[in-house]
Coordinates of C-alpha atoms in Angstrom, one line a residue:
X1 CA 24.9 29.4 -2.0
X2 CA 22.1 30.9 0.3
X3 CA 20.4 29.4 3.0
X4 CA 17.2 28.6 1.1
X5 CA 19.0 27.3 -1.9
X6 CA 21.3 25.1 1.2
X7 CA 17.4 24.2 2.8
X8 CA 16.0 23.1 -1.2
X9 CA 18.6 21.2 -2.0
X10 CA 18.5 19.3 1.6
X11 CA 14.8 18.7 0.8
X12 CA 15.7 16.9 -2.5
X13 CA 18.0 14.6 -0.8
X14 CA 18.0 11.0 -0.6
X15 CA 18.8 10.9 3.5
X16 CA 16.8 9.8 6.1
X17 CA 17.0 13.1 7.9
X18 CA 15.4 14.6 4.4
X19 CA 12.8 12.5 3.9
X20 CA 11.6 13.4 7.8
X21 CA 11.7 16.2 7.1
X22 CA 9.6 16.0 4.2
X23 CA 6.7 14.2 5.7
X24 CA 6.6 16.6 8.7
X25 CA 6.5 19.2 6.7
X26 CA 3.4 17.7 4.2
X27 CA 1.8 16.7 8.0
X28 CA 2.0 20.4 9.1
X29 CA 0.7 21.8 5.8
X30 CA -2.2 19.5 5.6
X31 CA -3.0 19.9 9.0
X32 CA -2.8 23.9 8.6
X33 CA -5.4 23.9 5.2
X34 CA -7.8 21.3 7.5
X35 CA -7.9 24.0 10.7
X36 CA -8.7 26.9 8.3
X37 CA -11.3 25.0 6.1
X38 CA -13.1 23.8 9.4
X39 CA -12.8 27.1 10.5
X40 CA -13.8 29.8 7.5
X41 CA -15.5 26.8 5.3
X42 CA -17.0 23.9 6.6
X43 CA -18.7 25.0 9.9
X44 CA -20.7 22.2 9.9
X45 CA -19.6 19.4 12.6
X46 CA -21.1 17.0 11.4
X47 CA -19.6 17.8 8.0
X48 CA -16.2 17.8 9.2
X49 CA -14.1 18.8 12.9
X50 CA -11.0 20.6 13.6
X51 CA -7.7 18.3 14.0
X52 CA -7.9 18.9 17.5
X53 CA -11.2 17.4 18.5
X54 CA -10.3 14.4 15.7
X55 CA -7.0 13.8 18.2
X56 CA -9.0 13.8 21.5
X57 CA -11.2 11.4 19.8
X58 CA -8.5 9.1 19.0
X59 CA -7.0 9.3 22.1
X60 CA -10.1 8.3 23.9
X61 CA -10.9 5.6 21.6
X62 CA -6.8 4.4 22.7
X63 CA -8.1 5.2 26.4
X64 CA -10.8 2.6 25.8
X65 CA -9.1 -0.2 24.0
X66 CA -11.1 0.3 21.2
X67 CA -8.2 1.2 19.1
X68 CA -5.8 -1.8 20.1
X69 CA -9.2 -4.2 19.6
X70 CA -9.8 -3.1 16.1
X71 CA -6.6 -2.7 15.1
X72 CA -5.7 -6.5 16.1
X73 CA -9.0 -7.3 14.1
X74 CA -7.3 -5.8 11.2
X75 CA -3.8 -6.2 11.6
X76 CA -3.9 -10.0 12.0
X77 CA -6.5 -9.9 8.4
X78 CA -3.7 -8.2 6.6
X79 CA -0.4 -9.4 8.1
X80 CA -2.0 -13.5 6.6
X81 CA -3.7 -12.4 3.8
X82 CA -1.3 -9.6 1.8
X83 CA 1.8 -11.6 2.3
X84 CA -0.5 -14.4 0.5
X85 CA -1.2 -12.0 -1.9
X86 CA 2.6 -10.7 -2.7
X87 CA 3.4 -14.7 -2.9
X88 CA 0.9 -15.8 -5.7
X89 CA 1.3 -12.7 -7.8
X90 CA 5.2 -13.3 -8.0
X91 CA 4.5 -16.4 -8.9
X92 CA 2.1 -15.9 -11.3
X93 CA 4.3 -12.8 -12.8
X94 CA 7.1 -15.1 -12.8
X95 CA 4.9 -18.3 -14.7
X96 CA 3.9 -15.6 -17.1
X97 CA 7.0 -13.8 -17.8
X98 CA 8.6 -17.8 -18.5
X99 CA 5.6 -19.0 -20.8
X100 CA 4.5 -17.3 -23.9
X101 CA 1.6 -19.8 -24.1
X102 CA 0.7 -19.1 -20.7
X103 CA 0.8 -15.5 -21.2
X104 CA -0.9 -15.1 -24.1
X105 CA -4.0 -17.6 -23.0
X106 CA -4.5 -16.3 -19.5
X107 CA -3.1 -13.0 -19.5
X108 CA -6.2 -11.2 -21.1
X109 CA -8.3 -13.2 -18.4
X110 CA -5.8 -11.8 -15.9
X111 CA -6.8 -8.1 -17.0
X112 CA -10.4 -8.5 -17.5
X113 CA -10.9 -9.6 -13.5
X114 CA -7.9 -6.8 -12.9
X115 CA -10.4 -4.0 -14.5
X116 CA -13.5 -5.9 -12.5
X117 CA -13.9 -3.6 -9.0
X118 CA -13.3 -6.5 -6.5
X119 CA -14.9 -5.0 -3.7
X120 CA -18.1 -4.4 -5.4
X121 CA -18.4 -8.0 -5.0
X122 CA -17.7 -8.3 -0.9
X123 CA -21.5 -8.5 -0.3
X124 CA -21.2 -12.1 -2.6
X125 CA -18.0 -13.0 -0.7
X126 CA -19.8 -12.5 2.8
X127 CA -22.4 -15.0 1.1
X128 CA -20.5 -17.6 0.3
X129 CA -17.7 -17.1 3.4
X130 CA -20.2 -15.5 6.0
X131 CA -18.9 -13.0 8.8
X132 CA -15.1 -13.1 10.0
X133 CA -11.7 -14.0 8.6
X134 CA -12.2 -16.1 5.9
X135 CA -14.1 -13.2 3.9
X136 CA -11.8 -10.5 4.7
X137 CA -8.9 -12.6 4.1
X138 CA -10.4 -13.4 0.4
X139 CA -11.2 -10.4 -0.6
X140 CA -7.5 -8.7 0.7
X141 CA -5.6 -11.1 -1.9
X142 CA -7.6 -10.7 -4.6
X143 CA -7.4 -6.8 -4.5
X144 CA -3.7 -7.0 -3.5
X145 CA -2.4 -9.5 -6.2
X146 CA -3.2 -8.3 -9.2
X147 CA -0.6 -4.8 -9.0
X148 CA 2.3 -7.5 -7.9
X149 CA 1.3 -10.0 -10.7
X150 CA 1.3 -7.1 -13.4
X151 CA 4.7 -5.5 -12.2
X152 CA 6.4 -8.9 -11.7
X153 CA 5.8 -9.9 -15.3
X154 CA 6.9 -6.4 -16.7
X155 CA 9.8 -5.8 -14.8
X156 CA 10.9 -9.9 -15.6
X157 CA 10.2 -8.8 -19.2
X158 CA 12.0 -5.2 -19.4
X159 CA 15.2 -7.2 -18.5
X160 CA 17.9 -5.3 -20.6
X161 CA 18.7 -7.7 -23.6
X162 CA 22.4 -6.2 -23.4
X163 CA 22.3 -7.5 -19.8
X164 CA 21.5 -10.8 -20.7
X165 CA 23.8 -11.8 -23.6
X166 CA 26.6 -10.6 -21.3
X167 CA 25.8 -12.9 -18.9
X168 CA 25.5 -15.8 -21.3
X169 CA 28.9 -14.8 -22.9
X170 CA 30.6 -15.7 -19.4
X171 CA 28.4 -19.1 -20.0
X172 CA 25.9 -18.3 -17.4
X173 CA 23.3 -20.6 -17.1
X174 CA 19.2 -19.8 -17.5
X175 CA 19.4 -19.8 -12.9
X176 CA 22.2 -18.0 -13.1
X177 CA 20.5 -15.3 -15.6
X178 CA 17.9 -15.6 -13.5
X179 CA 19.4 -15.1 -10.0
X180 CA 21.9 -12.8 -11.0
X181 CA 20.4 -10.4 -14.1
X182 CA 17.0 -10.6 -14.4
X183 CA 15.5 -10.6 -10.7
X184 CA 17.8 -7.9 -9.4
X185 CA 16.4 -6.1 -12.7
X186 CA 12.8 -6.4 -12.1
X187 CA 13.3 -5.8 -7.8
X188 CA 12.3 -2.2 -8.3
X189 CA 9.2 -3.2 -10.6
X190 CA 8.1 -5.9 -8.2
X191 CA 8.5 -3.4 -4.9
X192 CA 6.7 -0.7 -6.7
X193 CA 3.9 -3.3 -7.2
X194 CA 4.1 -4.8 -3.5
X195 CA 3.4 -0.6 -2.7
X196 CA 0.4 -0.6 -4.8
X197 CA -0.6 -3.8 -3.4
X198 CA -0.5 -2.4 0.1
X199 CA -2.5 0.9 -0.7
X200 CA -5.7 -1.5 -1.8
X201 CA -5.2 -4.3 0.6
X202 CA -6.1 -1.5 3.2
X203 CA -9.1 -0.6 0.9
X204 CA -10.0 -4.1 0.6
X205 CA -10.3 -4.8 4.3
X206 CA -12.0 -1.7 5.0
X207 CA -14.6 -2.6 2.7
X208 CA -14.5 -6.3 4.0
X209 CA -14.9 -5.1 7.6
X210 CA -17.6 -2.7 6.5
X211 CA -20.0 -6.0 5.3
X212 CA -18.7 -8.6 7.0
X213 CA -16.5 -7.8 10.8
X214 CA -17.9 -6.7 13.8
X215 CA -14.5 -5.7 14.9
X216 CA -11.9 -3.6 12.5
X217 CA -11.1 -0.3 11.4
X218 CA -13.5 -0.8 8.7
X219 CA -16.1 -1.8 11.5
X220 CA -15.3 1.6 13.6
X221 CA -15.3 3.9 10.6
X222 CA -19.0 2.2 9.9
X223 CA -20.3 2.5 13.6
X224 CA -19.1 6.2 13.8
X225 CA -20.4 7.2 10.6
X226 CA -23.6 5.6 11.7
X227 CA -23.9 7.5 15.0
X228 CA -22.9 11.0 13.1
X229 CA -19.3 10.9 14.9
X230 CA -17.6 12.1 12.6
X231 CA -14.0 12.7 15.0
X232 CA -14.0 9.3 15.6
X233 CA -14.4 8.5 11.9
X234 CA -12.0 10.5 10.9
X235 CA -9.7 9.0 13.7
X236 CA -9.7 5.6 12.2
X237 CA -9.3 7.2 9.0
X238 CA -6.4 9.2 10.0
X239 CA -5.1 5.6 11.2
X240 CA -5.0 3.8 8.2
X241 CA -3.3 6.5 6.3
X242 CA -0.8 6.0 8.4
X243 CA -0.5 2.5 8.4
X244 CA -0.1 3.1 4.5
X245 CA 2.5 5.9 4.8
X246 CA 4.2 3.7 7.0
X247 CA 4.1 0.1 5.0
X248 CA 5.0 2.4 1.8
X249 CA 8.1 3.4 3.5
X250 CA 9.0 -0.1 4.4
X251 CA 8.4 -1.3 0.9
X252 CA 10.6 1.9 -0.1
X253 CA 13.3 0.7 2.4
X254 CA 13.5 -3.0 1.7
X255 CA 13.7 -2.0 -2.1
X256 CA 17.1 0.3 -1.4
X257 CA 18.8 -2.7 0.3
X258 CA 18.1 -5.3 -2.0
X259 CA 18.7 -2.8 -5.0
X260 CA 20.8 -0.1 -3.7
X261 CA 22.4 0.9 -7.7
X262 CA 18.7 2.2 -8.3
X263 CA 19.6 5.0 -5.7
X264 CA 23.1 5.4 -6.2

């Protein structure tokens, strides 16, 4: 076997080591295309800056405090309102995955505000809420429960029948179907939904904090965009793809302990 066969086949696996590896590599390319499109492309600075100047900007803004302020704004937003959100859509994927009735009456509701763009209607929320938490943390659940609600109900619903009738032929009970068949089942579905969920809850509060925060991520990435500082924007911006790459891997995590046969 030769040594790039050895390094393609290390790349594919399922270690920790690998998937480092992975994301460093994916950091390095992007950061390579961005130096040479700032640099044979997009001249323009207002346009768009080198990696480098978008780092010292970040670093000052840390220097500052301006970081650790608007990412406490933030943080605080999300860590109460998604794990709101991740509550009520199990619950609701689970009361519609147990009722047919309930299902089939509220489930075409369900899709009709799922297809509605949520944060088109922020500018109402601030309205009704005003400025702070109570808008943000409104507008954060309602984007974030609807992937978890869907995926709950699905992955209750794709049980394997085959599953199932085994379990009642050792005179299971419905918990004990529940506990032990269908829930580990659908733990992959509902994870892949709680990753979904995190990818718009940060869209949701930066569009929150863009109407209705004077402190934020959203709130910085509005400010610099309004002064033409485009290194700081991109900063922030930089910041919250990180915060998703990083809650994605957590999801990905917690999924491989609570359902390690997926992997195996």
């Amino acid at each position: 076997m030769t040594a790039w066969q050895k390094s393609y086949d290390f790349l594919q696996g399922d270690t920790r080591s690998a998937g480092f590896v992975r994301i460093m590599l994916s950091v390095i390319v992007v950061l390579l295309f961005w130096q040479l499109l700032t640099s044979t492309v997009v001249t323009n600075r207002l346009l768009l800056v080198p990696p480098a100047e978008v780092f010292a900007a970040l670093f000052t803004e840390t220097k500052s405090g301006a970081v650790w302020t608007n990412g406490a704004a933030t943080g605080i937003a999300l860590l109460i309102s998604f794990p709101v959100a991740v509550l009520v859509g199990v619950a609701g994927g689970l009361l519609l995955a147990s009722n047919r009735l309930v299902s089939l009456t509220a489930g075409p509701m369900l899709m009709a505000l799922y297809s509605v763009p949520v944060v088109a209607l922020a500018p109402l929320f601030i309205a009704w809420l005003g400025l702070g938490f109570a808008s943000k943390f409104v507008l954060v659940t309602l984007v974030a429960v609807f992937p978890v609600l869907v995926t709950t109900e699905v992955g209750l619903r794709a049980t394997d029948k085959g599953l199932i009738d085994a379990a009642k032929s050792f005179n299971a009970n419905g918990w004990q179907i529940f506990t032990t068949v269908t829930l580990p089942y659908a733990l992959p579905y509902v994870v892949s939904g709680v990753r979904v969920a995190w990818a718009r809850a940060l869209v949701g509060i930066v569009v929150a904090e863009f109407f209705g925060s004077f402190a934020g991520f959203g709130f910085a990435i509005l400010a610099a965009g309004q002064t033409f500082d485009t290194a700081t924007l991109l900063a922030y911006v930089i910041l919250l793809g990180a915060m998703g790459v990083i809650g994605s891997l957590l999801f990905q995590t917690i999924e491989r302990r609570m359902a390690p046969w997926r992997h195996e």
